C-alpha atoms as one frame of an Amber mdcrd trajectory, in Angstrom:
protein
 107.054  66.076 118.530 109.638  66.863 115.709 112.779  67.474 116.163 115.854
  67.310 113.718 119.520  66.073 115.412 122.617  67.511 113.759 125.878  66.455
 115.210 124.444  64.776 117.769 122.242  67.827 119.403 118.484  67.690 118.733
 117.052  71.032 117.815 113.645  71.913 118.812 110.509  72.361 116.754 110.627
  76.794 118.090 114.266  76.416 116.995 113.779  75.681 113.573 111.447  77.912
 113.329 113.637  80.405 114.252 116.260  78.951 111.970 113.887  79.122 108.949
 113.029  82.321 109.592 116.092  83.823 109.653 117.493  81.810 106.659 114.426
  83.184 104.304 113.736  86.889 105.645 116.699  88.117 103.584 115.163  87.303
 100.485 111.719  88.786 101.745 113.464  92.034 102.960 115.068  92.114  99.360
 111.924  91.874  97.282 110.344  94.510  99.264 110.852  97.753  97.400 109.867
 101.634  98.703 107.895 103.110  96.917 108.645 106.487  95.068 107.540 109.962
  96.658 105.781 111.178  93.744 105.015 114.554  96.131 108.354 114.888  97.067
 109.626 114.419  93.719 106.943 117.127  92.208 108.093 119.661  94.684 112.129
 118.518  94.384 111.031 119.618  90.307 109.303 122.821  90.949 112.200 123.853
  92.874 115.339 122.550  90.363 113.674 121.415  86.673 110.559 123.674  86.130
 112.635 126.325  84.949 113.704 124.631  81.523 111.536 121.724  81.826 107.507
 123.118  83.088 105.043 121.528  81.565 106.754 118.817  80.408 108.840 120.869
  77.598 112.084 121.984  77.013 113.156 125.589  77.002 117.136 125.345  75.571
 116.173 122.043  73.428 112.342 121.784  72.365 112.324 118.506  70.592 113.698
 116.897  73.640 110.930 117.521  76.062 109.915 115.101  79.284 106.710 113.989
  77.186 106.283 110.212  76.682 107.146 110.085  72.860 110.519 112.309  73.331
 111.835 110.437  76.453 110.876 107.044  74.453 112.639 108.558  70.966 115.938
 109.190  73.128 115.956 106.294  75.035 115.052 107.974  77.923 112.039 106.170
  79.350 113.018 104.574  82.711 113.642 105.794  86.105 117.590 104.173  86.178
 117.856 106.101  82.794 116.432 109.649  83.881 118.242 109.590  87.316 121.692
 109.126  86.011 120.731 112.244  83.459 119.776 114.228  86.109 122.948 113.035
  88.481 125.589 113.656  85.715 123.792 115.947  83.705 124.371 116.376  79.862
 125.379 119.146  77.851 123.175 122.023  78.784 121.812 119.988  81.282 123.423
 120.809  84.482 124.359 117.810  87.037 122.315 117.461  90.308 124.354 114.626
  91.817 126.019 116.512  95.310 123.659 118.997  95.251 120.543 116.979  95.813
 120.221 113.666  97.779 119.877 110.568  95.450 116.735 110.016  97.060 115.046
 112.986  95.575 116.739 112.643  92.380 114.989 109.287  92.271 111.823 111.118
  93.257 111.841 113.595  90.144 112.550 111.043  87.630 109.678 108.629  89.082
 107.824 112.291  88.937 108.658 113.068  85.295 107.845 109.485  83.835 104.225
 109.150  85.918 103.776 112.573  84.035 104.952 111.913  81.045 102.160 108.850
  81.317 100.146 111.561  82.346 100.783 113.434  79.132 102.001 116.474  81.674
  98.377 117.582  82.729
């Protein structure tokens, strides 16, 4: 049987185990990511964006609509980069930050760029 001694105390084989375990499931637990809710986020838009942004377009600004070649032009092609518009909000662009959870704000910008892959159909 295998056991490992430190400091004079032998540790058994289920203790290691134990020890192992607990030394690597941070790093699984941090890998692990949850998954957008692209539903969530489509309904969070309906309710807040469609306004000035159905279909994709963009009612005060046309030429910067949600499709993929706009959002790519302004550098605006990435969940991080679409959440902190729609938290802060830019100049006609009201912010969202405090009045919906960052949870759902993450939801409508994973929303907007899976249809802006989509081409908004």
């Amino acid at each position: 049987m295998f056991s490992v001694n430190f400091s004079g105390e032998t540790m058994k084989p289920y203790t290691l185990r134990i020890l192992s375990l607990s030394l690597c499931l941070p790093f699984l637990v941090s890998t692990v990511s949850v998954a957008a809710d692209i539903e969530n986020g489509e309904r969070i838009f309906s309710a807040n964006c469609s306004a000035c942004h159905a279909g994709g377009n963009n009612v005060i600004i046309p030429e910067k609509t949600l499709k993929k070649d706009a959002l790519e032009a302004n550098g605006m092609n990435s969940v991080d980069k679409i959440t902190y518009q729609v938290t802060n909000g830019k100049n006609a662009m009201p912010a969202f930050g405090g009045r919906l959870d960052d949870s759902d704000i993450e939801d409508v910008a994973n929303y907007v760029l899976s249809q802006s892959e989509k081409g908004w159909d």
